[in-house]
XYZ file of C-alpha atoms in Angstrom:
362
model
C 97.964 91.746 128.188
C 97.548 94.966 130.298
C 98.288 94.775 134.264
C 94.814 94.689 135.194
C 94.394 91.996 132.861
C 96.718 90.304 134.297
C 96.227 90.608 137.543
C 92.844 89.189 136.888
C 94.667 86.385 135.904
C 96.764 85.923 138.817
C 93.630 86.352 141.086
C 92.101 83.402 139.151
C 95.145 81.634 139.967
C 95.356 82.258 143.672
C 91.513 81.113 144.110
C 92.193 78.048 142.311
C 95.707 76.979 143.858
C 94.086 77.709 147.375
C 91.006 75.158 146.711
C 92.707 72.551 144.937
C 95.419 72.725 147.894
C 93.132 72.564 150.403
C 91.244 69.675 149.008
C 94.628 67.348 149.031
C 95.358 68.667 152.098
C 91.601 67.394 153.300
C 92.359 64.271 151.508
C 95.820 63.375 153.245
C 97.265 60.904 150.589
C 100.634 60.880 152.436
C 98.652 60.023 155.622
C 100.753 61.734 157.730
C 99.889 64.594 160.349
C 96.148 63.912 160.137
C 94.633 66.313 162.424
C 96.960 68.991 161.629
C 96.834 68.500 157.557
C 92.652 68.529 158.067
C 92.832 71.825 160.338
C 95.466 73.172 157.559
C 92.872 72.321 154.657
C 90.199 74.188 156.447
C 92.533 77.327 156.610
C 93.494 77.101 152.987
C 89.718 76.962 152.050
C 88.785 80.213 153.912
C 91.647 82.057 153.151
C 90.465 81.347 149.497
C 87.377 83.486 150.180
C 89.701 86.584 150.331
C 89.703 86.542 146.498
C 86.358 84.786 145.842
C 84.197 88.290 145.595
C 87.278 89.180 142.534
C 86.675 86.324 141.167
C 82.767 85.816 141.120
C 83.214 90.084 139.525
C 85.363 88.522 136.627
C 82.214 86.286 136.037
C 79.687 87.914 136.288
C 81.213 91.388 135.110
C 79.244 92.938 138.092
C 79.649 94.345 141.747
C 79.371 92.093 144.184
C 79.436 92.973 147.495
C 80.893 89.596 148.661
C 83.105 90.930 152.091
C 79.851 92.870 153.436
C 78.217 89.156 153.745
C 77.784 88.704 157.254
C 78.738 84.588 157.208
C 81.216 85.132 155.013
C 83.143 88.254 157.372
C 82.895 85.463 159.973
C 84.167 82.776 158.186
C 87.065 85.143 156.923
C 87.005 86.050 160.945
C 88.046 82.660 162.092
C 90.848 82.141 159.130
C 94.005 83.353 161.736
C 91.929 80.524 164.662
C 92.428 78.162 162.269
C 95.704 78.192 161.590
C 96.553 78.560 164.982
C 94.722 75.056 165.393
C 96.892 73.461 162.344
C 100.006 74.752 164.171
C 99.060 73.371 167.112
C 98.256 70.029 165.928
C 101.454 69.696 164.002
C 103.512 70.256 166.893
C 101.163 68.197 169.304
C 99.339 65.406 167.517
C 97.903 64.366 170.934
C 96.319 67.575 171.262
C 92.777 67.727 172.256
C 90.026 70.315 172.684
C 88.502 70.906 176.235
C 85.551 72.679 177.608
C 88.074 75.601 178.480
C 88.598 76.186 175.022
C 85.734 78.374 174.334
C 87.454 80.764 174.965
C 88.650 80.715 171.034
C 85.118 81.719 170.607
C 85.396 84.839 172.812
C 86.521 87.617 170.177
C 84.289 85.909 166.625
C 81.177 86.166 169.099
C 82.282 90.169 169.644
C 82.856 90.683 166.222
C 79.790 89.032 165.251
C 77.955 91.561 167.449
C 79.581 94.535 166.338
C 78.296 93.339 162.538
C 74.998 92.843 163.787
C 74.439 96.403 165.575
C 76.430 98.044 162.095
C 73.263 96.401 160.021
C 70.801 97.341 162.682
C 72.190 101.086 161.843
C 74.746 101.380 164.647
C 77.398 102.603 162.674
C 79.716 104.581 165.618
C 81.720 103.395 167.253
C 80.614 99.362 165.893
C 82.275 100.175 162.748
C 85.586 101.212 163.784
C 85.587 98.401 166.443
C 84.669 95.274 164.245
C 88.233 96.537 162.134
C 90.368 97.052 165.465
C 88.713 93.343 166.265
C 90.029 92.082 162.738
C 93.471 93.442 163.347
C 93.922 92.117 167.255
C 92.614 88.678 166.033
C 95.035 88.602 162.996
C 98.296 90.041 164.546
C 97.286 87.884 168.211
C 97.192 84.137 166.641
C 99.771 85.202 163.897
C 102.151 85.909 167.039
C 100.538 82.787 168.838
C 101.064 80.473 166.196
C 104.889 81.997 165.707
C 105.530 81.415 169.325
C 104.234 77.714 169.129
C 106.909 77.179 166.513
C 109.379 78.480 168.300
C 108.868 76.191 171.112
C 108.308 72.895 169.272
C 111.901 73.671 167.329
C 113.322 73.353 170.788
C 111.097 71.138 172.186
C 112.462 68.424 169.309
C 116.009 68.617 169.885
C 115.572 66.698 173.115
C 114.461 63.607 171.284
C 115.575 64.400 167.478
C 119.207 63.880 166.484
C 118.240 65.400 163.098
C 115.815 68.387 162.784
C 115.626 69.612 159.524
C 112.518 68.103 158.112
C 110.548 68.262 161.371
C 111.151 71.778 162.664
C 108.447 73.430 160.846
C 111.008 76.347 159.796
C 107.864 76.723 156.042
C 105.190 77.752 158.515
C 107.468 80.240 160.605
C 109.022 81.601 157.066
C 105.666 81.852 155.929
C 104.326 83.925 159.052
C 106.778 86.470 158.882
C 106.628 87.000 154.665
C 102.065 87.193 155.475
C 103.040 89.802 158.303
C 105.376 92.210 156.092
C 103.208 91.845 153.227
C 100.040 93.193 155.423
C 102.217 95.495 157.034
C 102.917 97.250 153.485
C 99.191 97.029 152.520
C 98.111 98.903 155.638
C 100.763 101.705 154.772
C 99.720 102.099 151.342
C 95.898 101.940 152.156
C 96.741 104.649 154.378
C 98.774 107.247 152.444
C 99.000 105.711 149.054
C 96.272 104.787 146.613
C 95.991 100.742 147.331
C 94.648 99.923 143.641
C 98.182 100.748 142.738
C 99.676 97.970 145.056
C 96.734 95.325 144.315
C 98.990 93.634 141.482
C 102.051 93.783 143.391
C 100.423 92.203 146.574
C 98.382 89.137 144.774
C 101.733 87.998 142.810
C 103.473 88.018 145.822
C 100.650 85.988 147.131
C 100.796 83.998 144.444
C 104.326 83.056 145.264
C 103.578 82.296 149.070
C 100.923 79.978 147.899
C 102.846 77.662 145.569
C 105.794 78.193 148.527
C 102.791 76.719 150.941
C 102.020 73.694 148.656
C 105.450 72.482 148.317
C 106.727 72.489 152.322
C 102.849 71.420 153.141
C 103.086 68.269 151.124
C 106.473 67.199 151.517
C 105.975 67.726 155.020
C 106.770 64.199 156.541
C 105.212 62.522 160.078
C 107.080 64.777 163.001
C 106.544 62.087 166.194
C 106.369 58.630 165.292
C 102.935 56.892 164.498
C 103.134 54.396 167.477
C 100.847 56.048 169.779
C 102.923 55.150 173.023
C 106.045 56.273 171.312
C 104.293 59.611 170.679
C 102.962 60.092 173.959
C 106.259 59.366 175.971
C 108.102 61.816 173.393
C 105.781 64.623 173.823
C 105.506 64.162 177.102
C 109.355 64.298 177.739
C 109.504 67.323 175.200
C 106.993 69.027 177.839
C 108.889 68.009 180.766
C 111.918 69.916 179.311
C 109.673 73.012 179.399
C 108.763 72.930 183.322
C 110.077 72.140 186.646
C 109.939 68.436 187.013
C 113.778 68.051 184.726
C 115.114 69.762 188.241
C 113.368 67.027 189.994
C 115.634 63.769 190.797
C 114.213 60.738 188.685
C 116.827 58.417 189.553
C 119.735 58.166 192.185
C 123.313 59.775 191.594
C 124.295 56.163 191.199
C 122.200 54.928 188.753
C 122.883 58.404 187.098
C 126.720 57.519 186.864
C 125.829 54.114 185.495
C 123.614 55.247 182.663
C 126.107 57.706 181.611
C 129.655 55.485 181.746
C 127.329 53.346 179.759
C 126.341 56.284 177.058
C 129.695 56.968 176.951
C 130.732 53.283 176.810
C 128.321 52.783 173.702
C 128.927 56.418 171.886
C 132.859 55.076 172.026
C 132.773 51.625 170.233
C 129.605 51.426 168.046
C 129.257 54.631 167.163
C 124.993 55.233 166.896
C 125.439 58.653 166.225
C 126.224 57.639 162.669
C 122.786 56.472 162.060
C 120.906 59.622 159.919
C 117.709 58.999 161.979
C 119.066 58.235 165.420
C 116.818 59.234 167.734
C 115.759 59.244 171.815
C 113.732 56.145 171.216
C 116.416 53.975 169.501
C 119.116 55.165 171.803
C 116.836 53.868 174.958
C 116.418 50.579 173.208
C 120.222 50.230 172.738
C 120.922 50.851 176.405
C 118.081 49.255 177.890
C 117.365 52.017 179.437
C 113.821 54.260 179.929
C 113.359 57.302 176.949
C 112.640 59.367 180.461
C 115.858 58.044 182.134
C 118.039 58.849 179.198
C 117.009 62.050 178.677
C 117.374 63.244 182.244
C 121.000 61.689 181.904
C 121.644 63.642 178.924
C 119.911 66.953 180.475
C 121.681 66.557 183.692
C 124.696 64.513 182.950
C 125.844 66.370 180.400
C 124.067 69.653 180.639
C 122.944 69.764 176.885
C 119.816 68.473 174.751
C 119.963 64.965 172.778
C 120.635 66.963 169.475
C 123.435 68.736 170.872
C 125.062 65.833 172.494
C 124.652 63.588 169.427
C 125.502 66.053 166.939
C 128.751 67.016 168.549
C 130.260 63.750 168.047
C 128.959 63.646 164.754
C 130.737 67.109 164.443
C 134.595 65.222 166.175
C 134.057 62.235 163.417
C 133.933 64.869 160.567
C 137.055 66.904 161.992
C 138.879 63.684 161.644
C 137.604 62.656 158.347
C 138.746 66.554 157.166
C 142.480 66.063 158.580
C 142.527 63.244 156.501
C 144.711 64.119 153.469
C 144.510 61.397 151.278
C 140.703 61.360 151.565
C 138.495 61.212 148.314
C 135.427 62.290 150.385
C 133.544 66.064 148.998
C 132.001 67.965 152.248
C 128.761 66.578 151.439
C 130.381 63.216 151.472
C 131.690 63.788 154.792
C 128.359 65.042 155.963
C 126.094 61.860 154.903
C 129.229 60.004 156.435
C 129.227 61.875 159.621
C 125.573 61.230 160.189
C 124.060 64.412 158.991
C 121.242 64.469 156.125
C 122.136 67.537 154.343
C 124.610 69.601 153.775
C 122.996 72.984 155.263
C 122.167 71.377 158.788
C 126.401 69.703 158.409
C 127.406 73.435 157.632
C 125.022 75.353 160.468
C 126.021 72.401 163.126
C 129.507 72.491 162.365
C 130.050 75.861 162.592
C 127.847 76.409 165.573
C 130.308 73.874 167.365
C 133.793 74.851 166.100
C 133.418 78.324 165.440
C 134.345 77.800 161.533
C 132.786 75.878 158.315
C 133.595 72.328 157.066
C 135.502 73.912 154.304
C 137.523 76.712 156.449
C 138.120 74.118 159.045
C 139.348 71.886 156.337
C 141.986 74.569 155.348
C-alpha cells in the first residue's frame, strides 16, 4: 500500500469516526451534559464535511467540486460557532440564547455575501475577503472558546473540592493541538507544496479524533442535575467573577461564627476526606447557605473552596508520609487523603509544599 493509498484510507476513516461520533454524541446514552453533548454532535457532523468532497472523489473516481458549494462553505462557515456553543453549554448548562445573540450571525451573513457577489462575477476584492472572513471566524471563537475554558477551570474550584474530571482540560488540549496543526498547513500552503503535507496532516487528524471520542464520552455531568443545585452553583461561580464577593453578605459576627464552626467541623470529622466533597455537602453539614459559606471561605480565609479543602487534605498526607511503619504506596496515601488520582495528589501536593509526595517522603 502506497502513501496515497493510504491516505485514502485514513480519509475514509476520519469521515466515518466523525459521523458515527457525532451520532452518539446526538444520542446522549450517558445522559449527561445534554445541551452541550447535542451542540458538540452538531460540530462533529460539519467538521466531517471537511473530508466529505475526498471521500465522495474515492467513489466516484471523479472531481467534485464539493468546497465551491455555496451551502456547504456556509455550513463549513459556522463549524468554529458551533463549538463555541458546545463550550459554552458545558461550562453553563443554564445557558440560554437571547435576542442579543444575533450577533453570532453577524460575520456568516458577510461571508455569505462575499460568496454571492464572487458567483455574480465579483471576483476582487470578494475573493480575498470571504478567506480573511474564514480565518478571523476560525482563530476568533477558537480563542473565545479557549478563554471560556479558562474561566470555568477557575470558576469550579469555588464549589469543587476535586477538579479533575470536570475541568474540561480534552477540549483546551484539543484547541491548542487544531491551532498548531493549521498553523503548519498555512506555512506549507504558502512556501511548500501542501500535497506533500496532506498525509501527514489527516493522520494527525486522525489521532485528534479518536483523542475527541474518548474525553467526549467519558466526560461525566460537571454541575449536579438538581436544577436548584445548579443554579445556586453557577450563580456563586459568577459571583466570584464580579464585584458583589467585595460586597458584605453577612455581619462580621455571623462571619466569625460560620468560620470557628468550619474550623470546628474540618478539626473532628474530617469532610475533607470524602473524594467528592463539595460546596453543597459542606453547606448541608453546617447548616449553613452554599452563598454564606463561600463568602466565608473567600473572605475568611482568603482562598477558593478547592484550595482550602485540598490543603488539609495535603497536612493529612504529610502525616501519613512521616509515618514509618506505614504499609500505605503514594497512591494509597492519595485515595486516603481524599484525592482521586494520583496526578491531581502529585500537582496539589507540590503546589502546596513546594516538593512531591515522594521527595517530601524522603
Amino acid at each position: 500500500m502506497n502513501t496515497s493509498e493510504l491516505n485514502s484510507f485514513i480519509v475514509i476513516l476520519i469521515y466515518g469516526s466523525l459521523v458515527l461520533l457525532s451520532l452518539l454524541k446526538l444520542a446522549n446514552p450517558l445522559k449527561v451534559n445534554r445541551k452541550a453533548n447535542f451542540w458538540f454532535g452538531i460540530f462533529l457532523f460539519l467538521w466531517s464535511t471537511f473530508w466529505l468532497d475526498e471521500v465522495l472523489f474515492l467513489i466516484t473516481d471523479s472531481t467534485i467540486e464539493f468546497h465551491s458549494l455555496l451551502l456547504v462553505r456556509l455550513v463549513q462557515f459556522f463549524t468554529p460557532i458551533v463549538f463555541y456553543f458546545s463550550v459554552l453549554f458545558y461550562t453553563n448548562p443554564s445557558f440560554t440564547f437571547k435576542i442579543t445573540d444575533v450577533k453570532f450571525l453577524l460575520l456568516p451573513a458577510a461571508f455569505l455575501t462575499c460568496n454571492v457577489l464572487i458567483r455574480l462575477g465579483y471576483f476582487t476584492p470578494f475573493e480575498y475577503l470571504s478567506i480573511i472572513l474564514i480565518l478571523i471566524q476560525a482563530l476568533f471563537y477558537t480563542g473565545l472558546s479557549y478563554v471560556t475554558i479558562r474561566k470555568h477551570q477557575k470558576k469550579i474550584q469555588q464549589f469543587s473540592s476535586n477538579t479533575e474530571g470536570i475541568n474540561l482540560n480534552w477540549l483546551e488540549y484539543i484547541i491548542l493541538v487544531l491551532l498548531i496543526v493549521n498553523i503548519i498547513y498555512v506555512i506549507y500552503n504558502l512556501f511548500y507544496d501542501p500535497k506533500s503535507l496532506n498525509f501527514f496532516i489527516n493522520t494527525v487528524f486522525l489521532f485528534v479524533i479518536y483523542w475527541v471520542g474518548y474525553y467526549s464520552m467519558k466526560q461525566r455531568e460537571i454541575y449536579p442535575v438538581e436544577e436548584k443545585q445548579r443554579e445556586e452553583l453557577i450563580s456563586i461561580s459568577e459571583d466570584s467573577d464580579s464585584e458583589e464577593i467585595k460586597r458584605k453578605l453577612i455581619s462580621d459576627e455571623e462571619l466569625i461564627k460560620i468560620k470557628t464552626s468550619l474550623e470546628g467541623l474540618m478539626e473532628t470529622e474530617k469532610p475533607y476526606l470524602d473524594s467528592e466533597l463539595n460546596l453543597i455537602k459542606l453547606a448541608e453539614m453546617l447548616s449553613v447557605s452554599t452563598h454564606h459559606l463561600s463568602y466565608v471561605i473567600n473572605t475568611g480565609f482568603g482562598k477558593n473552596f478547592f484550595q482550602y479543602v485540598n490543603e488539609f487534605r495535603v497536612e493529612y498526607a504529610q502525616k501519613l508520609l512521616k509515618e514509618p511503619n506505614s504499609k500505605l504506596s503514594i497512591l494509597g496515601i492519595a485515595y486516603e487523603s481524599g484525592f482521586n488520582s494520583k496526578t491531581s495528589f502529585n500537582t496539589t501536593f507540590k503546589k502546596v509544599t513546594g516538593q512531591t509526595p515522594s521527595e517530601f517522603k524522603k
